[in-house]
PDB file of C-alpha atoms in Angstrom:
ATOM      1  CA  MET A 175     111.034  93.348 157.488  1.00 61.00           C
ATOM      2  CA  ASN A 176     108.794  90.936 159.161  1.00 63.00           C
ATOM      3  CA  LYS A 177     105.278  91.606 157.470  1.00 87.00           C
ATOM      4  CA  LYS A 178     103.016  89.506 159.427  1.00 95.00           C
ATOM      5  CA  VAL A 179     100.643  91.897 161.400  1.00 98.00           C
ATOM      6  CA  GLU A 180      98.010  91.133 164.024  1.00 98.00           C
ATOM      7  CA  LEU A 181      94.853  92.530 163.137  1.00 98.00           C
ATOM      8  CA  PHE A 182      93.139  94.603 166.062  1.00 98.00           C
ATOM      9  CA  ILE A 183      89.423  95.141 165.569  1.00 97.00           C
ATOM     10  CA  PRO A 184      87.939  97.196 167.927  1.00 94.00           C
ATOM     11  CA  CYS A 185      84.259  96.670 169.301  1.00 92.00           C
ATOM     12  CA  PHE A 186      82.847  99.792 167.796  1.00 87.00           C
ATOM     13  CA  ILE A 187      83.830  98.731 164.340  1.00 93.00           C
ATOM     14  CA  ASP A 188      83.109  94.987 165.199  1.00 94.00           C
ATOM     15  CA  GLN A 189      79.698  95.838 166.061  1.00 93.00           C
ATOM     16  CA  LEU A 190      78.766  98.352 163.644  1.00 92.00           C
ATOM     17  CA  TYR A 191      81.186  98.939 160.894  1.00 94.00           C
ATOM     18  CA  PRO A 192      81.855  95.466 159.952  1.00 96.00           C
ATOM     19  CA  ASP A 193      82.665  96.226 156.158  1.00 97.00           C
ATOM     20  CA  THR A 194      85.825  98.771 157.665  1.00 97.00           C
ATOM     21  CA  ALA A 195      87.205  95.536 159.315  1.00 97.00           C
ATOM     22  CA  PHE A 196      87.186  93.785 155.911  1.00 97.00           C
ATOM     23  CA  ASN A 197      88.913  96.464 154.121  1.00 97.00           C
ATOM     24  CA  THR A 198      91.395  97.023 156.541  1.00 98.00           C
ATOM     25  CA  VAL A 199      92.458  93.333 155.896  1.00 97.00           C
ATOM     26  CA  LYS A 200      92.286  94.071 152.067  1.00 97.00           C
ATOM     27  CA  LEU A 201      94.328  97.052 152.623  1.00 98.00           C
ATOM     28  CA  LEU A 202      96.950  95.266 154.437  1.00 98.00           C
ATOM     29  CA  GLU A 203      97.237  92.486 152.114  1.00 97.00           C
ATOM     30  CA  LYS A 204      97.535  94.822 149.298  1.00 96.00           C
ATOM     31  CA  ALA A 205     100.462  96.674 151.210  1.00 96.00           C
ATOM     32  CA  GLY A 206     102.170  93.218 151.046  1.00 96.00           C
ATOM     33  CA  CYS A 207     101.623  91.663 154.776  1.00 97.00           C
ATOM     34  CA  GLU A 208     100.269  88.461 156.109  1.00 97.00           C
ATOM     35  CA  VAL A 209      97.208  89.553 158.330  1.00 98.00           C
ATOM     36  CA  ILE A 210      96.767  87.368 161.344  1.00 98.00           C
ATOM     37  CA  TYR A 211      93.291  87.621 163.027  1.00 97.00           C
ATOM     38  CA  ASN A 212      92.855  86.173 166.914  1.00 97.00           C
ATOM     39  CA  SER A 213      88.983  85.880 166.913  1.00 96.00           C
ATOM     40  CA  GLU A 214      89.322  85.541 170.792  1.00 96.00           C
ATOM     41  CA  GLN A 215      90.029  89.280 171.016  1.00 96.00           C
ATOM     42  CA  THR A 216      87.782  91.402 172.600  1.00 94.00           C
ATOM     43  CA  CYS A 217      87.861  94.855 174.006  1.00 95.00           C
ATOM     44  CA  CYS A 218      90.853  97.490 174.697  1.00 96.00           C
ATOM     45  CA  GLY A 219      89.346  98.247 178.238  1.00 95.00           C
ATOM     46  CA  GLN A 220      89.145 101.901 177.137  1.00 92.00           C
ATOM     47  CA  PRO A 221      85.275 102.723 177.954  1.00 90.00           C
ATOM     48  CA  ALA A 222      85.973 100.980 181.754  1.00 93.00           C
ATOM     49  CA  TYR A 223      89.101 103.218 182.024  1.00 93.00           C
ATOM     50  CA  ASN A 224      87.523 106.647 180.752  1.00 89.00           C
ATOM     51  CA  ALA A 225      84.634 106.098 183.155  1.00 89.00           C
ATOM     52  CA  GLY A 226      86.944 105.688 185.944  1.00 93.00           C
ATOM     53  CA  PHE A 227      86.339 101.945 186.292  1.00 95.00           C
ATOM     54  CA  TRP A 228      90.464 101.259 186.434  1.00 96.00           C
ATOM     55  CA  ASP A 229      90.062  97.836 188.195  1.00 96.00           C
ATOM     56  CA  GLU A 230      87.581  96.451 185.607  1.00 97.00           C
ATOM     57  CA  ALA A 231      89.654  97.928 182.947  1.00 97.00           C
ATOM     58  CA  LYS A 232      93.008  96.147 183.959  1.00 97.00           C
ATOM     59  CA  LEU A 233      91.005  92.831 183.661  1.00 97.00           C
ATOM     60  CA  VAL A 234      89.842  93.820 180.445  1.00 97.00           C
ATOM     61  CA  GLY A 235      93.636  95.000 179.487  1.00 97.00           C
ATOM     62  CA  ALA A 236      95.022  91.942 180.729  1.00 97.00           C
ATOM     63  CA  LYS A 237      92.929  89.699 178.401  1.00 97.00           C
ATOM     64  CA  PHE A 238      94.252  92.067 175.547  1.00 97.00           C
ATOM     65  CA  LEU A 239      97.925  91.490 176.784  1.00 97.00           C
ATOM     66  CA  LYS A 240      97.377  87.840 176.363  1.00 97.00           C
ATOM     67  CA  ASP A 241      95.495  87.897 172.890  1.00 97.00           C
ATOM     68  CA  PHE A 242      98.141  89.550 171.179  1.00 97.00           C
ATOM     69  CA  SER A 243     101.814  88.291 170.779  1.00 93.00           C
ATOM     70  CA  ASP A 244     104.910  90.618 171.399  1.00 87.00           C
ATOM     71  CA  ILE A 245     106.713  89.601 168.374  1.00 91.00           C
ATOM     72  CA  ASN A 246     104.343  91.127 165.649  1.00 95.00           C
ATOM     73  CA  TYR A 247     103.194  94.656 164.530  1.00 97.00           C
ATOM     74  CA  ILE A 248      99.660  94.956 165.488  1.00 98.00           C
ATOM     75  CA  VAL A 249      97.399  97.157 163.424  1.00 98.00           C
ATOM     76  CA  SER A 250      94.251  98.956 164.143  1.00 97.00           C
ATOM     77  CA  PRO A 251      91.756 100.990 162.159  1.00 97.00           C
ATOM     78  CA  SER A 252      90.932 103.293 165.382  1.00 94.00           C
ATOM     79  CA  ALA A 253      93.578 105.652 166.950  1.00 93.00           C
ATOM     80  CA  SER A 254      91.495 105.906 170.012  1.00 92.00           C
ATOM     81  CA  CYS A 255      91.965 102.336 170.964  1.00 94.00           C
ATOM     82  CA  VAL A 256      95.703 102.461 169.937  1.00 96.00           C
ATOM     83  CA  GLY A 257      96.027 105.625 172.103  1.00 94.00           C
ATOM     84  CA  MET A 258      94.341 103.643 175.187  1.00 95.00           C
ATOM     85  CA  VAL A 259      97.304 100.904 174.756  1.00 96.00           C
ATOM     86  CA  LYS A 260      99.824 103.131 174.046  1.00 95.00           C
ATOM     87  CA  GLY A 261      99.023 105.411 176.695  1.00 94.00           C
ATOM     88  CA  GLY A 262      96.019 104.376 179.301  1.00 95.00           C
ATOM     89  CA  TYR A 263      97.966 100.662 179.845  1.00 97.00           C
ATOM     90  CA  ASP A 264     100.860 102.820 181.548  1.00 96.00           C
ATOM     91  CA  ASP A 265      98.352 103.924 184.455  1.00 96.00           C
ATOM     92  CA  LEU A 266      96.937 100.332 184.328  1.00 97.00           C
ATOM     93  CA  PHE A 267     100.338  98.067 184.065  1.00 96.00           C
ATOM     94  CA  THR A 268     103.073 100.023 185.219  1.00 94.00           C
ATOM     95  CA  ASN A 269     105.247  98.084 187.877  1.00 93.00           C
ATOM     96  CA  SER A 270     103.000  95.186 187.484  1.00 94.00           C
ATOM     97  CA  ILE A 271     103.360  91.826 186.649  1.00 94.00           C
ATOM     98  CA  GLU A 272     102.560  92.549 183.045  1.00 94.00           C
ATOM     99  CA  HIS A 273     105.046  95.521 183.042  1.00 95.00           C
ATOM    100  CA  ASN A 274     107.424  94.092 180.111  1.00 94.00           C
ATOM    101  CA  THR A 275     104.754  92.369 178.422  1.00 95.00           C
ATOM    102  CA  CYS A 276     102.769  95.567 178.092  1.00 97.00           C
ATOM    103  CA  ARG A 277     105.724  97.662 177.194  1.00 96.00           C
ATOM    104  CA  SER A 278     106.362  95.335 174.119  1.00 95.00           C
ATOM    105  CA  LEU A 279     103.117  95.823 172.822  1.00 96.00           C
ATOM    106  CA  GLN A 280     103.063  99.207 173.349  1.00 96.00           C
ATOM    107  CA  ARG A 281     105.879  99.426 170.866  1.00 96.00           C
ATOM    108  CA  ASN A 282     104.325  97.338 167.988  1.00 96.00           C
ATOM    109  CA  ILE A 283     101.065  98.635 168.064  1.00 97.00           C
ATOM    110  CA  PHE A 284     100.116 100.921 165.316  1.00 97.00           C
ATOM    111  CA  GLU A 285      97.222 102.867 164.129  1.00 97.00           C
ATOM    112  CA  ILE A 286      96.783 101.918 160.181  1.00 97.00           C
ATOM    113  CA  SER A 287      97.548 105.290 158.649  1.00 97.00           C
ATOM    114  CA  ASP A 288     100.429 105.544 160.892  1.00 97.00           C
ATOM    115  CA  PHE A 289     101.945 101.964 160.036  1.00 98.00           C
ATOM    116  CA  LEU A 290     101.104 102.377 156.190  1.00 98.00           C
ATOM    117  CA  VAL A 291     103.095 105.739 155.889  1.00 98.00           C
ATOM    118  CA  ASN A 292     105.724 105.645 158.506  1.00 97.00           C
ATOM    119  CA  VAL A 293     106.697 101.576 158.570  1.00 96.00           C
ATOM    120  CA  LEU A 294     105.604 100.081 155.472  1.00 97.00           C
ATOM    121  CA  LYS A 295     106.482 103.646 153.517  1.00 97.00           C
ATOM    122  CA  LYS A 296     103.524 103.180 151.382  1.00 97.00           C
ATOM    123  CA  GLU A 297     100.917 105.910 150.302  1.00 97.00           C
ATOM    124  CA  TYR A 298      99.512 104.591 146.812  1.00 97.00           C
ATOM    125  CA  PHE A 299      96.973 101.834 146.423  1.00 97.00           C
ATOM    126  CA  GLY A 300      94.964 102.683 143.511  1.00 95.00           C
ATOM    127  CA  ALA A 301      91.733 104.063 145.191  1.00 97.00           C
ATOM    128  CA  GLU A 302      89.661 106.167 143.450  1.00 96.00           C
ATOM    129  CA  LEU A 303      86.617 108.653 144.709  1.00 97.00           C
ATOM    130  CA  VAL A 304      85.477 111.333 143.225  1.00 97.00           C
ATOM    131  CA  GLY A 305      84.066 114.815 144.960  1.00 97.00           C
ATOM    132  CA  THR A 306      85.444 117.120 147.950  1.00 97.00           C
ATOM    133  CA  ALA A 307      86.342 115.841 151.153  1.00 95.00           C
ATOM    134  CA  VAL A 308      87.282 117.060 154.678  1.00 94.00           C
ATOM    135  CA  TYR A 309      89.953 115.281 156.812  1.00 94.00           C
ATOM    136  CA  HIS A 310      88.430 115.155 160.774  1.00 89.00           C
ATOM    137  CA  ASP A 311      91.356 114.999 163.016  1.00 90.00           C
ATOM    138  CA  SER A 312      89.913 112.750 166.033  1.00 82.00           C
ATOM    139  CA  CYS A 313      91.444 113.911 169.079  1.00 77.00           C
ATOM    140  CA  SER A 314      92.882 110.342 170.028  1.00 80.00           C
ATOM    141  CA  ALA A 315      94.645 110.674 166.567  1.00 81.00           C
ATOM    142  CA  LEU A 316      96.066 113.960 167.207  1.00 81.00           C
ATOM    143  CA  ARG A 317      96.614 114.383 170.650  1.00 82.00           C
ATOM    144  CA  GLU A 318      97.445 110.796 171.684  1.00 81.00           C
ATOM    145  CA  CYS A 319      98.886 109.289 168.821  1.00 82.00           C
ATOM    146  CA  LYS A 320     100.533 112.503 167.274  1.00 89.00           C
ATOM    147  CA  ILE A 321      99.011 111.546 163.759  1.00 91.00           C
ATOM    148  CA  LYS A 322      98.009 114.476 161.506  1.00 91.00           C
ATOM    149  CA  GLU A 323     100.269 114.270 158.140  1.00 95.00           C
ATOM    150  CA  GLU A 324      99.835 110.741 157.754  1.00 97.00           C
ATOM    151  CA  PRO A 325      95.831 110.284 156.833  1.00 96.00           C
ATOM    152  CA  ARG A 326      96.434 113.314 154.542  1.00 96.00           C
ATOM    153  CA  LYS A 327      99.646 111.681 152.419  1.00 97.00           C
ATOM    154  CA  LEU A 328      97.156 108.937 151.942  1.00 98.00           C
ATOM    155  CA  LEU A 329      94.539 110.648 150.831  1.00 98.00           C
ATOM    156  CA  SER A 330      96.222 113.023 148.444  1.00 97.00           C
ATOM    157  CA  HIS A 331      97.081 109.666 146.370  1.00 97.00           C
ATOM    158  CA  VAL A 332      93.464 108.933 145.978  1.00 97.00           C
ATOM    159  CA  GLY A 333      92.099 109.637 142.517  1.00 96.00           C
ATOM    160  CA  GLY A 334      89.433 112.452 141.896  1.00 97.00           C
ATOM    161  CA  LEU A 335      89.395 113.459 145.462  1.00 97.00           C
ATOM    162  CA  GLU A 336      90.014 117.058 146.873  1.00 97.00           C
ATOM    163  CA  ILE A 337      90.998 117.266 150.213  1.00 95.00           C
ATOM    164  CA  VAL A 338      90.075 120.916 151.725  1.00 95.00           C
ATOM    165  CA  GLU A 339      90.772 122.077 155.334  1.00 94.00           C
ATOM    166  CA  MET A 340      87.801 123.685 157.304  1.00 90.00           C
ATOM    167  CA  ARG A 341      87.523 125.904 160.107  1.00 86.00           C
ATOM    168  CA  ASP A 342      88.513 124.810 163.684  1.00 83.00           C
ATOM    169  CA  GLN A 343      90.088 121.947 161.933  1.00 81.00           C
ATOM    170  CA  GLU A 344      91.559 120.259 165.099  1.00 79.00           C
ATOM    171  CA  THR A 345      88.143 120.683 167.496  1.00 81.00           C
ATOM    172  CA  CYS A 346      86.482 117.776 168.519  1.00 81.00           C
ATOM    173  CA  CYS A 347      83.443 116.581 167.192  1.00 76.00           C
ATOM    174  CA  GLY A 348      81.808 115.990 170.702  1.00 65.00           C
ATOM    175  CA  PHE A 349      81.555 112.250 170.986  1.00 72.00           C
ATOM    176  CA  GLY A 350      84.503 111.731 173.683  1.00 69.00           C
ATOM    177  CA  GLY A 351      82.821 108.315 174.633  1.00 68.00           C
ATOM    178  CA  THR A 352      80.869 108.712 177.383  1.00 72.00           C
ATOM    179  CA  PHE A 353      80.630 112.755 177.006  1.00 74.00           C
ATOM    180  CA  ALA A 354      78.075 111.832 174.279  1.00 66.00           C
ATOM    181  CA  VAL A 355      76.029 110.558 176.890  1.00 68.00           C
ATOM    182  CA  LYS A 356      76.555 112.433 179.980  1.00 73.00           C
ATOM    183  CA  PHE A 357      76.486 115.883 177.983  1.00 76.00           C
ATOM    184  CA  GLU A 358      74.120 115.437 175.152  1.00 80.00           C
ATOM    185  CA  GLY A 359      73.369 119.002 174.285  1.00 80.00           C
ATOM    186  CA  ILE A 360      76.951 119.960 174.104  1.00 84.00           C
ATOM    187  CA  SER A 361      77.885 116.955 172.305  1.00 80.00           C
ATOM    188  CA  SER A 362      75.177 117.577 169.639  1.00 82.00           C
ATOM    189  CA  ALA A 363      76.187 121.566 169.299  1.00 83.00           C
ATOM    190  CA  MET A 364      79.653 120.461 168.734  1.00 86.00           C
ATOM    191  CA  ALA A 365      78.456 117.803 166.066  1.00 81.00           C
ATOM    192  CA  GLU A 366      76.578 120.515 164.688  1.00 88.00           C
ATOM    193  CA  GLN A 367      79.349 122.692 164.474  1.00 87.00           C
ATOM    194  CA  LYS A 368      81.874 120.175 162.529  1.00 87.00           C
ATOM    195  CA  VAL A 369      79.196 119.452 160.121  1.00 87.00           C
ATOM    196  CA  LYS A 370      78.704 123.136 159.624  1.00 91.00           C
ATOM    197  CA  ASN A 371      82.190 123.925 158.949  1.00 94.00           C
ATOM    198  CA  ALA A 372      82.404 120.947 156.383  1.00 89.00           C
ATOM    199  CA  GLN A 373      79.256 122.099 154.413  1.00 93.00           C
ATOM    200  CA  ALA A 374      80.904 125.830 154.558  1.00 95.00           C
ATOM    201  CA  VAL A 375      83.667 124.336 152.145  1.00 95.00           C
ATOM    202  CA  ASN A 376      81.225 122.476 150.105  1.00 94.00           C
ATOM    203  CA  ALA A 377      82.607 118.960 151.159  1.00 93.00           C
ATOM    204  CA  ASP A 378      80.426 115.835 150.045  1.00 96.00           C
ATOM    205  CA  TYR A 379      82.475 113.580 152.460  1.00 96.00           C
ATOM    206  CA  ILE A 380      83.913 113.887 156.047  1.00 92.00           C
ATOM    207  CA  ILE A 381      86.882 111.536 156.392  1.00 94.00           C
ATOM    208  CA  SER A 382      88.176 110.300 159.599  1.00 92.00           C
ATOM    209  CA  THR A 383      90.170 107.337 161.266  1.00 93.00           C
ATOM    210  CA  ASP A 384      88.191 107.167 164.108  1.00 89.00           C
ATOM    211  CA  ALA A 385      84.379 105.371 163.197  1.00 89.00           C
ATOM    212  CA  SER A 386      83.385 106.606 166.850  1.00 86.00           C
ATOM    213  CA  CYS A 387      83.461 110.259 165.523  1.00 88.00           C
ATOM    214  CA  LEU A 388      82.167 109.149 162.335  1.00 89.00           C
ATOM    215  CA  LEU A 389      79.043 107.628 164.134  1.00 85.00           C
ATOM    216  CA  GLN A 390      78.599 110.787 166.183  1.00 86.00           C
ATOM    217  CA  LEU A 391      78.755 112.958 162.742  1.00 88.00           C
ATOM    218  CA  GLN A 392      76.994 110.385 160.707  1.00 89.00           C
ATOM    219  CA  GLY A 393      73.860 110.824 163.431  1.00 86.00           C
ATOM    220  CA  TYR A 394      73.591 114.483 162.953  1.00 88.00           C
ATOM    221  CA  ILE A 395      73.801 114.307 159.273  1.00 92.00           C
ATOM    222  CA  GLU A 396      70.814 111.708 159.279  1.00 93.00           C
ATOM    223  CA  LYS A 397      68.826 113.661 161.782  1.00 92.00           C
ATOM    224  CA  HIS A 398      68.984 116.678 159.432  1.00 93.00           C
ATOM    225  CA  ASN A 399      69.082 115.222 156.143  1.00 95.00           C
ATOM    226  CA  ILE A 400      72.459 116.948 155.192  1.00 94.00           C
ATOM    227  CA  PRO A 401      73.807 115.523 151.771  1.00 94.00           C
ATOM    228  CA  ILE A 402      77.258 114.734 153.159  1.00 95.00           C
ATOM    229  CA  LYS A 403      78.835 111.020 153.433  1.00 93.00           C
ATOM    230  CA  THR A 404      80.669 110.156 156.328  1.00 94.00           C
ATOM    231  CA  MET A 405      83.634 107.903 155.634  1.00 96.00           C
ATOM    232  CA  HIS A 406      86.381 105.756 157.181  1.00 96.00           C
ATOM    233  CA  LEU A 407      89.797 106.665 155.921  1.00 97.00           C
ATOM    234  CA  VAL A 408      90.511 102.445 155.312  1.00 98.00           C
ATOM    235  CA  ASP A 409      87.077 102.786 153.349  1.00 98.00           C
ATOM    236  CA  VAL A 410      88.439 105.509 151.137  1.00 98.00           C
ATOM    237  CA  LEU A 411      91.578 103.748 150.657  1.00 98.00           C
ATOM    238  CA  THR A 412      90.206 100.731 149.209  1.00 98.00           C
ATOM    239  CA  SER A 413      87.464 102.488 146.922  1.00 97.00           C
ATOM    240  CA  GLY A 414      87.241 102.145 143.012  1.00 93.00           C
ATOM    241  CA  TRP A 415      89.657  99.236 143.429  1.00 90.00           C
ATOM    242  CA  ALA A 416      87.618  97.528 140.429  1.00 74.00           C
ATOM    243  CA  ASN A 417      88.464 100.609 137.987  1.00 58.00           C
ATOM    244  CA  ILE A 418      91.841  99.717 137.913  1.00 50.00           C
TER     245      ILE A 418
END
């Protein structure tokens, strides 16, 4: 099996959560992959696409198709951006000059938990994190990428961590990209509901595979001084390695 992996780091993680990007490299290398990172990569075009600017999104997407090859796996710590490439690019590139290149990339791109569990067949990485956590199913992971059990399988092997389900498990956190800006009141109320559901099961951590959801929830948590911490799945899976 070709263990060369091209790493796709979305804008959100590049700008706000660089540690998650570095931890993604560590995790893939621990899984036996050779990680390739093209520093020329930029956005996948999702913000423009979601806002209805499809021509602009297509320009950004065309660059994305050139920045990655169609012979290696492409892995990203973001279900949202993977969902955009797998689904949104159908709208932008079907029957275009980039059609075949697009289809090849769509077959090869994976969100990291999907890649680790279903492609590499690896679930244990020696991580340790003591506490109780809820896993937040992001809309993109659950609905666009059909990812539900994969993160839970990975988290079940983290030493000291108890995963519990919360009420309205599959409900949106209220981020939704530009939705959080356009409908601030509704967005904040949705974040409040999600955090309160996590509090109700005495969670120490809210874990997700989308940094945008975590930013949304962390904002509410910090504003109200709530003793819960948000963590990206990758950061959990690379926790406690020094203890081994």
